[in-house]
CSV table of C-alpha atoms in Angstrom, one decimal:
chain,number,residue,atom,x,y,z
A,211,MET,CA,70.9,-218.1,-69.4
A,212,MET,CA,73.0,-221.1,-69.0
A,213,GLN,CA,71.5,-224.8,-69.7
A,214,LEU,CA,72.1,-227.4,-66.8
A,215,THR,CA,73.5,-230.6,-68.1
A,216,SER,CA,71.1,-233.4,-67.4
A,217,ASN,CA,71.0,-237.1,-68.2
A,218,THR,CA,68.2,-239.4,-67.3
A,219,ASN,CA,70.6,-242.3,-66.9
A,220,TRP,CA,72.3,-240.7,-63.7
A,221,GLU,CA,71.3,-242.6,-60.8
A,222,THR,CA,69.8,-240.8,-57.9
A,223,ILE,CA,71.5,-241.6,-54.6
A,224,ASP,CA,69.6,-239.4,-52.3
A,225,LYS,CA,67.7,-236.4,-51.7
A,226,HIS,CA,67.3,-233.8,-48.9
A,227,LEU,CA,65.6,-230.8,-47.6
A,228,ILE,CA,67.7,-228.3,-46.1
A,229,LYS,CA,65.9,-226.3,-43.4
A,230,THR,CA,68.5,-226.0,-40.5
A,231,GLU,CA,72.2,-225.8,-40.0
A,232,HIS,CA,71.9,-229.5,-38.6
A,233,ASP,CA,70.6,-230.3,-42.1
A,234,ILE,CA,73.8,-229.0,-43.7
A,235,VAL,CA,76.0,-231.2,-41.5
A,236,ASN,CA,74.1,-234.3,-42.3
A,237,VAL,CA,74.3,-233.8,-46.2
A,238,ARG,CA,78.0,-232.9,-45.9
A,239,GLN,CA,78.7,-236.1,-43.9
A,240,GLN,CA,76.6,-238.0,-46.8
A,241,ILE,CA,78.6,-236.2,-49.6
A,242,ARG,CA,82.0,-237.3,-47.9
A,243,PHE,CA,80.5,-240.8,-47.6
A,244,CYS,CA,79.5,-240.8,-51.4
A,245,ALA,CA,82.7,-239.4,-52.5
A,246,LYS,CA,84.5,-242.1,-50.7
A,247,GLN,CA,82.3,-244.7,-52.3
A,248,LEU,CA,83.4,-243.4,-55.9
A,249,ASN,CA,87.0,-244.0,-54.8
A,250,MET,CA,87.7,-240.2,-54.6
A,251,GLY,CA,91.1,-239.6,-52.9
A,252,ILE,CA,90.9,-237.5,-49.4
A,253,ILE,CA,91.8,-234.3,-51.2
A,254,ASN,CA,88.8,-234.6,-53.7
A,255,GLN,CA,86.6,-235.8,-50.8
A,256,THR,CA,87.5,-232.5,-49.1
A,257,ARG,CA,86.9,-230.3,-52.1
A,258,ILE,CA,83.6,-231.6,-53.0
A,259,THR,CA,82.5,-231.7,-49.6
A,260,THR,CA,83.5,-228.0,-49.0
A,261,ALA,CA,82.0,-226.8,-52.3
A,262,VAL,CA,78.7,-228.6,-51.3
A,263,SER,CA,78.8,-227.0,-47.9
A,264,GLU,CA,79.4,-223.3,-49.5
A,265,LEU,CA,76.3,-223.7,-51.7
A,266,LEU,CA,74.2,-225.2,-48.8
A,267,ARG,CA,75.2,-222.3,-46.6
A,268,ASN,CA,74.3,-219.8,-49.5
A,269,MET,CA,71.0,-221.6,-49.8
A,270,TYR,CA,70.5,-221.5,-46.0
A,271,ASN,CA,71.4,-217.9,-45.4
A,272,TYR,CA,69.9,-216.2,-48.5
A,273,GLY,CA,67.3,-218.7,-50.3
A,274,GLU,CA,65.3,-219.4,-47.3
A,275,GLY,CA,66.5,-223.1,-47.4
A,276,GLY,CA,65.9,-225.5,-50.6
A,277,GLU,CA,66.4,-228.9,-51.9
A,278,VAL,CA,69.7,-230.8,-52.5
A,279,LEU,CA,69.9,-233.9,-54.9
A,280,ILE,CA,72.9,-236.3,-54.9
A,281,GLN,CA,73.5,-238.0,-58.2
A,282,LYS,CA,76.1,-240.5,-59.7
A,283,GLY,CA,76.7,-241.2,-63.2
A,284,MET,CA,78.8,-240.6,-66.5
A,285,VAL,CA,79.5,-237.0,-67.8
A,286,ASP,CA,81.8,-236.6,-70.9
A,287,GLU,CA,83.2,-239.9,-70.1
A,288,HIS,CA,84.0,-239.3,-66.7
A,289,ASN,CA,82.6,-241.0,-63.8
A,290,ALA,CA,81.0,-238.4,-61.8
A,291,LEU,CA,79.4,-237.2,-58.6
A,292,ILE,CA,76.5,-234.9,-59.3
A,293,ILE,CA,75.1,-232.5,-56.7
A,294,THR,CA,72.2,-230.1,-57.5
A,295,CYS,CA,71.2,-227.4,-55.0
A,296,SER,CA,67.9,-225.8,-55.6
A,297,ASP,CA,66.0,-223.1,-53.6
A,298,GLN,CA,63.0,-220.9,-54.4
A,299,GLY,CA,64.9,-217.8,-52.7
A,300,PRO,CA,65.0,-214.3,-54.0
A,301,GLY,CA,67.5,-215.1,-56.8
A,302,ILE,CA,70.8,-213.7,-57.8
A,303,ASP,CA,70.6,-210.3,-59.3
A,304,ASN,CA,73.8,-210.1,-61.2
A,305,LEU,CA,75.3,-213.6,-61.6
A,306,GLU,CA,78.7,-212.3,-63.0
A,307,LEU,CA,79.2,-210.0,-59.9
A,308,ALA,CA,78.1,-213.1,-57.6
A,309,MET,CA,80.8,-215.2,-59.2
A,310,SER,CA,83.6,-212.7,-58.7
A,311,ASP,CA,86.1,-213.2,-55.8
A,312,GLY,CA,85.2,-210.8,-52.6
A,313,TYR,CA,82.0,-209.6,-53.7
A,314,THR,CA,79.3,-210.3,-51.0
A,315,SER,CA,75.5,-209.3,-50.7
A,316,GLY,CA,75.6,-210.3,-47.1
A,317,LYS,CA,78.1,-210.7,-44.2
A,318,GLY,CA,80.0,-213.4,-45.9
A,319,MET,CA,83.8,-213.2,-47.1
A,320,GLY,CA,82.6,-213.2,-50.7
A,321,TYR,CA,84.2,-216.5,-51.7
A,322,GLY,CA,81.5,-218.8,-51.7
A,323,LEU,CA,80.3,-219.1,-55.2
A,324,PRO,CA,83.8,-218.5,-57.1
A,325,GLY,CA,85.4,-220.8,-54.5
A,326,ALA,CA,83.2,-223.5,-54.9
A,327,LYS,CA,83.6,-223.3,-58.6
A,328,ARG,CA,87.2,-223.7,-58.2
A,329,LEU,CA,86.9,-226.7,-55.8
A,330,VAL,CA,84.9,-228.9,-58.7
A,331,ASP,CA,85.2,-229.9,-62.3
A,332,ARG,CA,82.1,-228.6,-63.3
A,333,PHE,CA,79.9,-225.7,-62.2
A,334,GLU,CA,76.5,-224.6,-63.6
A,335,ILE,CA,74.5,-222.0,-62.1
A,336,GLU,CA,70.9,-220.9,-63.3
A,337,SER,CA,69.1,-218.0,-61.4
A,338,GLU,CA,65.9,-216.1,-61.9
A,339,LYS,CA,64.9,-213.0,-59.9
A,340,ASN,CA,62.3,-213.8,-57.3
A,341,LYS,CA,62.0,-217.4,-58.6
A,342,GLY,CA,65.1,-219.0,-57.1
A,343,THR,CA,68.6,-220.5,-58.0
A,344,ILE,CA,69.8,-223.8,-59.2
A,345,VAL,CA,73.4,-224.6,-58.8
A,346,ARG,CA,74.7,-228.0,-60.3
A,347,ILE,CA,78.5,-229.3,-59.7
A,348,MET,CA,80.2,-232.4,-60.5
A,349,LYS,CA,83.4,-233.8,-59.5
A,350,TRP,CA,85.1,-236.5,-61.4
A,351,ASN,CA,86.5,-239.4,-59.3
B,196,MET,CA,-6.2,-264.5,-30.9
B,197,GLY,CA,-3.1,-266.8,-31.4
B,198,GLU,CA,-2.1,-264.5,-34.4
B,199,THR,CA,-2.2,-261.2,-32.4
B,200,HIS,CA,-0.4,-262.6,-29.5
B,201,ASN,CA,2.2,-263.7,-31.8
B,202,ILE,CA,2.6,-260.3,-33.4
B,203,GLN,CA,2.7,-258.7,-30.0
B,204,ARG,CA,5.8,-261.1,-29.2
B,205,ILE,CA,7.3,-260.2,-32.4
B,206,LYS,CA,6.8,-256.7,-31.6
B,207,GLU,CA,8.3,-257.1,-28.1
B,208,ARG,CA,11.3,-258.8,-29.9
B,209,ILE,CA,12.0,-256.0,-32.3
B,210,ASN,CA,11.9,-253.4,-29.4
B,211,ASN,CA,14.4,-255.5,-27.7
B,212,ILE,CA,16.7,-255.4,-30.8
B,213,GLU,CA,16.3,-251.9,-31.1
B,214,ASP,CA,17.1,-251.3,-27.6
B,215,VAL,CA,20.3,-253.3,-27.9
B,216,LEU,CA,21.3,-251.7,-31.0
B,217,ALA,CA,20.8,-248.2,-29.2
B,218,SER,CA,22.9,-249.3,-26.4
B,219,VAL,CA,25.7,-250.7,-28.4
B,220,ALA,CA,25.5,-247.2,-30.4
B,221,ALA,CA,26.0,-245.5,-27.1
B,222,GLY,CA,29.1,-247.4,-26.3
B,223,ASP,CA,28.1,-250.4,-24.3
B,224,ASN,CA,29.9,-253.4,-25.6
B,225,GLU,CA,28.4,-255.9,-23.6
B,226,ALA,CA,24.8,-255.6,-24.9
B,227,ARG,CA,23.5,-258.7,-26.9
B,228,ILE,CA,20.1,-259.9,-27.8
B,229,ASN,CA,20.6,-263.6,-26.8
B,230,SER,CA,17.2,-264.8,-27.9
B,231,GLU,CA,16.1,-268.0,-26.5
B,232,THR,CA,13.3,-269.2,-29.2
B,233,GLU,CA,14.1,-270.7,-32.4
B,234,ASP,CA,12.2,-269.4,-35.4
B,235,ASP,CA,12.7,-267.2,-38.3
B,236,LEU,CA,13.4,-264.1,-36.4
B,237,SER,CA,16.0,-265.6,-34.2
B,238,GLY,CA,18.2,-266.3,-37.1
B,239,ILE,CA,18.2,-262.4,-37.5
B,240,GLU,CA,18.8,-261.8,-33.8
B,241,ALA,CA,22.0,-264.1,-33.8
B,242,ALA,CA,23.4,-262.5,-36.9
B,243,ILE,CA,23.0,-259.0,-35.2
B,244,ASP,CA,24.7,-260.4,-32.0
B,245,LEU,CA,27.7,-261.8,-34.3
B,246,LEU,CA,27.9,-258.2,-36.1
B,247,ILE,CA,28.0,-256.6,-32.7
B,248,ASP,CA,30.8,-258.9,-31.5
B,249,ASP,CA,32.9,-258.0,-34.4
B,250,LEU,CA,32.2,-254.6,-34.0
B,251,THR,CA,33.0,-254.6,-30.4
B,252,ASP,CA,36.2,-256.6,-31.2
B,253,GLU,CA,37.5,-254.0,-33.9
B,254,LEU,CA,36.7,-251.1,-31.1
B,255,ILE,CA,39.0,-252.8,-28.6
B,256,GLN,CA,41.7,-253.2,-31.1
B,257,ARG,CA,41.5,-249.7,-32.2
B,258,GLU,CA,41.6,-248.5,-28.8
B,259,LYS,CA,44.5,-250.4,-27.9
B,260,MET,CA,46.3,-249.4,-31.1
B,261,GLN,CA,45.6,-246.0,-30.3
B,262,LYS,CA,47.0,-246.4,-26.9
B,263,GLU,CA,50.1,-248.0,-28.2
B,264,VAL,CA,50.6,-245.2,-30.5
B,265,GLU,CA,50.0,-242.5,-28.0
B,266,ASP,CA,52.6,-244.4,-25.7
B,267,LYS,CA,55.2,-244.3,-28.6
B,268,LEU,CA,54.6,-240.7,-29.3
B,269,SER,CA,55.2,-239.6,-25.7
B,270,LYS,CA,58.3,-241.9,-25.5
B,271,ILE,CA,59.7,-240.0,-28.7
B,272,GLN,CA,58.7,-236.5,-27.4
B,273,GLU,CA,60.8,-237.6,-24.3
B,274,GLN,CA,63.7,-238.8,-26.3
B,275,GLN,CA,63.5,-235.7,-28.3
B,276,LYS,CA,63.7,-233.5,-25.1
B,277,THR,CA,66.8,-235.5,-24.0
B,278,ILE,CA,68.5,-235.0,-27.6
B,279,PHE,CA,67.7,-231.2,-27.1
B,280,GLN,CA,69.2,-231.3,-23.7
B,281,GLN,CA,72.4,-233.1,-24.8
B,282,GLN,CA,72.7,-230.8,-27.7
B,283,ALA,CA,72.7,-227.8,-25.2
B,284,ASP,CA,75.2,-229.6,-22.9
B,285,LEU,CA,77.5,-230.5,-25.8
B,286,MET,CA,77.7,-227.1,-27.1
B,287,GLU,CA,79.0,-226.0,-23.6
B,288,LEU,CA,81.4,-229.1,-23.4
B,289,SER,CA,82.7,-229.2,-26.8
B,290,SER,CA,84.6,-225.7,-26.3
B,291,PRO,CA,86.8,-226.2,-23.4
B,292,VAL,CA,89.8,-223.7,-23.0
B,293,SER,CA,92.4,-224.8,-20.7
B,294,LYS,CA,95.8,-223.3,-19.6
B,295,VAL,CA,98.6,-225.9,-20.5
B,296,TRP,CA,101.7,-223.8,-20.0
B,297,ASP,CA,102.9,-220.4,-18.6
B,298,ASN,CA,101.1,-217.9,-20.8
B,299,VAL,CA,99.7,-220.5,-23.3
B,300,LEU,CA,96.0,-221.2,-23.6
B,301,ILE,CA,94.7,-224.3,-25.9
B,302,LEU,CA,91.4,-224.4,-27.5
B,303,PRO,CA,90.8,-227.7,-29.3
B,304,VAL,CA,87.9,-227.6,-31.7
B,305,ILE,CA,86.1,-231.0,-32.6
B,306,GLY,CA,83.2,-231.4,-35.2
B,307,THR,CA,81.3,-228.7,-36.9
B,308,LEU,CA,81.6,-224.8,-36.6
B,309,ASP,CA,78.2,-223.4,-37.0
B,310,SER,CA,77.5,-219.7,-36.0
B,311,GLN,CA,76.0,-220.4,-32.6
B,312,ARG,CA,79.2,-222.7,-31.5
B,313,THR,CA,81.5,-220.2,-32.6
B,314,GLN,CA,80.1,-217.6,-30.7
B,315,ILE,CA,80.2,-219.7,-27.6
B,316,MET,CA,83.7,-220.6,-28.3
B,317,MET,CA,84.9,-217.2,-28.9
B,318,GLU,CA,83.3,-215.9,-25.8
B,319,ASN,CA,85.1,-218.8,-23.9
B,320,LEU,CA,88.5,-218.0,-25.5
B,321,LEU,CA,88.3,-214.2,-24.9
B,322,GLU,CA,87.2,-214.6,-21.0
B,323,LYS,CA,89.7,-217.1,-20.3
B,324,ILE,CA,92.4,-214.8,-22.1
B,325,VAL,CA,91.3,-211.9,-19.8
B,326,GLU,CA,90.9,-214.1,-16.7
B,327,THR,CA,94.5,-215.7,-17.1
B,328,GLY,CA,96.2,-212.9,-18.7
B,329,CYS,CA,97.6,-215.4,-21.3
B,330,THR,CA,99.3,-213.8,-24.4
B,331,ILE,CA,99.5,-216.9,-26.6
B,332,SER,CA,96.2,-219.0,-27.4
B,333,ILE,CA,96.3,-222.1,-29.7
B,334,LEU,CA,93.4,-222.9,-31.6
B,335,ASP,CA,93.7,-226.5,-32.7
B,336,ILE,CA,91.3,-227.5,-35.7
B,337,THR,CA,92.5,-231.1,-36.2
B,338,GLY,CA,88.8,-232.4,-35.2
B,339,VAL,CA,87.1,-230.1,-37.9
B,340,PRO,CA,86.5,-232.0,-40.9
B,341,THR,CA,85.3,-229.1,-43.2
B,342,VAL,CA,86.6,-225.7,-43.3
B,343,ASP,CA,84.4,-223.7,-45.8
B,344,THR,CA,84.4,-219.7,-46.1
B,345,GLN,CA,81.9,-219.4,-43.3
B,346,VAL,CA,84.2,-221.4,-40.8
B,347,ALA,CA,87.2,-219.7,-42.0
B,348,ASN,CA,85.6,-216.3,-41.5
B,349,HIS,CA,84.6,-217.4,-37.9
B,350,LEU,CA,88.2,-218.3,-37.3
B,351,LEU,CA,89.7,-214.9,-38.5
B,352,LYS,CA,87.1,-213.2,-36.4
B,353,THR,CA,88.2,-215.1,-33.1
B,354,VAL,CA,91.8,-214.4,-33.9
B,355,THR,CA,91.2,-210.6,-34.7
B,356,SER,CA,89.2,-210.4,-31.4
B,357,ALA,CA,91.9,-212.2,-29.6
B,358,ARG,CA,94.3,-210.0,-30.8
B,359,LEU,CA,92.4,-206.8,-29.5
B,360,LEU,CA,92.9,-208.5,-26.1
B,361,GLY,CA,96.5,-208.5,-26.6
B,362,ALA,CA,96.8,-212.3,-27.2
B,363,GLU,CA,98.4,-213.7,-30.2
B,364,CYS,CA,96.3,-216.6,-31.7
B,365,ILE,CA,98.0,-219.5,-33.4
B,366,ILE,CA,95.8,-222.2,-35.5
B,367,SER,CA,97.2,-225.5,-35.7
B,368,GLY,CA,95.9,-228.8,-36.8
B,369,ILE,CA,95.4,-227.9,-40.6
B,370,SER,CA,95.6,-231.0,-42.7
B,371,PRO,CA,97.1,-231.0,-46.4
B,372,ALA,CA,93.4,-231.6,-48.0
B,373,ILE,CA,92.0,-228.8,-45.9
B,374,ALA,CA,95.1,-226.6,-46.7
B,375,GLN,CA,94.4,-227.2,-50.5
B,376,THR,CA,90.8,-226.4,-49.9
B,377,ILE,CA,91.3,-223.1,-48.2
B,378,VAL,CA,93.8,-222.0,-51.2
B,379,HIS,CA,91.3,-222.9,-53.9
B,380,LEU,CA,88.5,-221.2,-52.1
B,381,GLY,CA,90.7,-218.0,-52.3
B,382,ILE,CA,90.6,-217.5,-48.4
B,383,ASP,CA,93.7,-215.5,-47.3
B,384,LEU,CA,94.8,-216.7,-44.0
B,385,SER,CA,98.2,-215.0,-44.3
B,386,SER,CA,97.5,-212.6,-41.5
B,387,ILE,CA,97.1,-215.6,-39.1
B,388,LYS,CA,99.9,-217.6,-37.8
B,389,THR,CA,99.2,-221.0,-38.5
B,390,LYS,CA,101.2,-224.5,-38.0
B,391,ALA,CA,100.5,-227.9,-39.1
B,392,THR,CA,100.4,-229.6,-35.9
B,393,LEU,CA,99.6,-228.9,-32.3
B,394,GLN,CA,103.2,-229.9,-31.5
B,395,ASP,CA,104.6,-227.2,-33.8
B,396,ALA,CA,102.4,-224.8,-32.4
B,397,MET,CA,103.4,-225.6,-28.8
B,398,ILE,CA,107.2,-225.3,-29.8
B,399,TYR,CA,106.5,-222.0,-31.3
B,400,ALA,CA,104.5,-220.6,-28.2
B,401,MET,CA,107.3,-221.9,-26.0
B,402,LYS,CA,109.8,-220.1,-28.0
B,403,GLN,CA,107.7,-216.8,-28.0
B,404,ASN,CA,107.5,-217.4,-24.1
B,405,LYS,CA,111.1,-217.5,-23.9
B,406,LEU,CA,111.9,-214.5,-26.2
B,407,SER,CA,109.5,-212.3,-23.9
B,408,GLU,CA,111.2,-213.5,-20.8
B,409,ASN,CA,114.5,-212.3,-22.1
B,410,VAL,CA,113.0,-209.0,-22.9
B,411,LYS,CA,111.6,-208.8,-19.7
B,412,LEU,CA,115.0,-209.6,-18.1
B,413,GLN,CA,116.8,-207.0,-20.5
B,414,THR,CA,114.4,-204.3,-19.6
B,415,LEU,CA,115.1,-205.4,-15.6
B,416,PHE,CA,118.7,-204.8,-16.1
B,417,THR,CA,118.8,-201.7,-18.3
B,418,ASP,CA,115.9,-199.9,-16.5
B,419,PRO,CA,118.4,-198.6,-13.5
B,420,ASP,CA,121.0,-197.5,-16.1
B,421,GLU,CA,118.6,-195.3,-17.7
B,422,ASN,CA,117.5,-193.9,-14.5
B,423,GLU,CA,121.1,-192.9,-13.5
B,424,ASP,CA,121.6,-191.3,-16.8
């Protein structure tokens, strides 16, 4: 199992619970705002916002909602925006399969997780059956 | 003789104190002992009166606060009702389909596309296609800030169902940032006609219109010949 990178020096910007589709929209708007504050360009703003949107939707659709933590800090000498999404859902059976293009366990297109991975600079995932899933993504500014 | 009289007096006064305390406990805010004599017991009586004063003051304050809180709560509930109402209204309002030219429908999408909204949007568009008989519809997503796989999926479904009704659907208003994001996500939108701006989409739609008119004219002219043959 992959170990999530973490650092106590990261500054927590905000923390949200995801329960409704409306929460997804709110968090997305905040992510875009944070990205802007970190001087990211419009392309990177859109990328990180879309990646977060994918993760939040997964959480909402499959993980019975969850929690999202927004942080900023230094990662490998990069100034990064760090977003951690965690749920207590059913977990992912086969991570390798879930990370491959076109595979979906539900009604989606199957590009959510692999797509989100391509949109960010670092993508870490940890999942345990019947315990939940944690995804941590980072985008350098 | 005088002693028993005194004890009698004191008993009466203690009974009075008990009565007052009982009525205060029952909720009477006005009950006081109001002793007129000056002796050792009157000090205690005055102190009890003061305590009752404080107590009733607190009670009144608390009732006032409770009422305020209740008022605020009902106000918030009312506001929430308004918000829900407005959300429902917005849902209806935010997907207008209008005919802008012969044979051309436009559906400008603004804001976030969740499942519920896409459903309404799709219904509106399909109904309008059937109602007007238009064969070209333009879905303008200039006002959509984030296109993730779910939104793309919704768009694909809308376009496919429009096609089933015989209408071509063009998606316009894709910004450079969104174009890049879609490619990185790995979504294949090549089956859909897309244009950068609404203007481009309009020009394309009009060209298509002209083409189909020409075809119509041609068939009009060629049909009689074929009959003679």
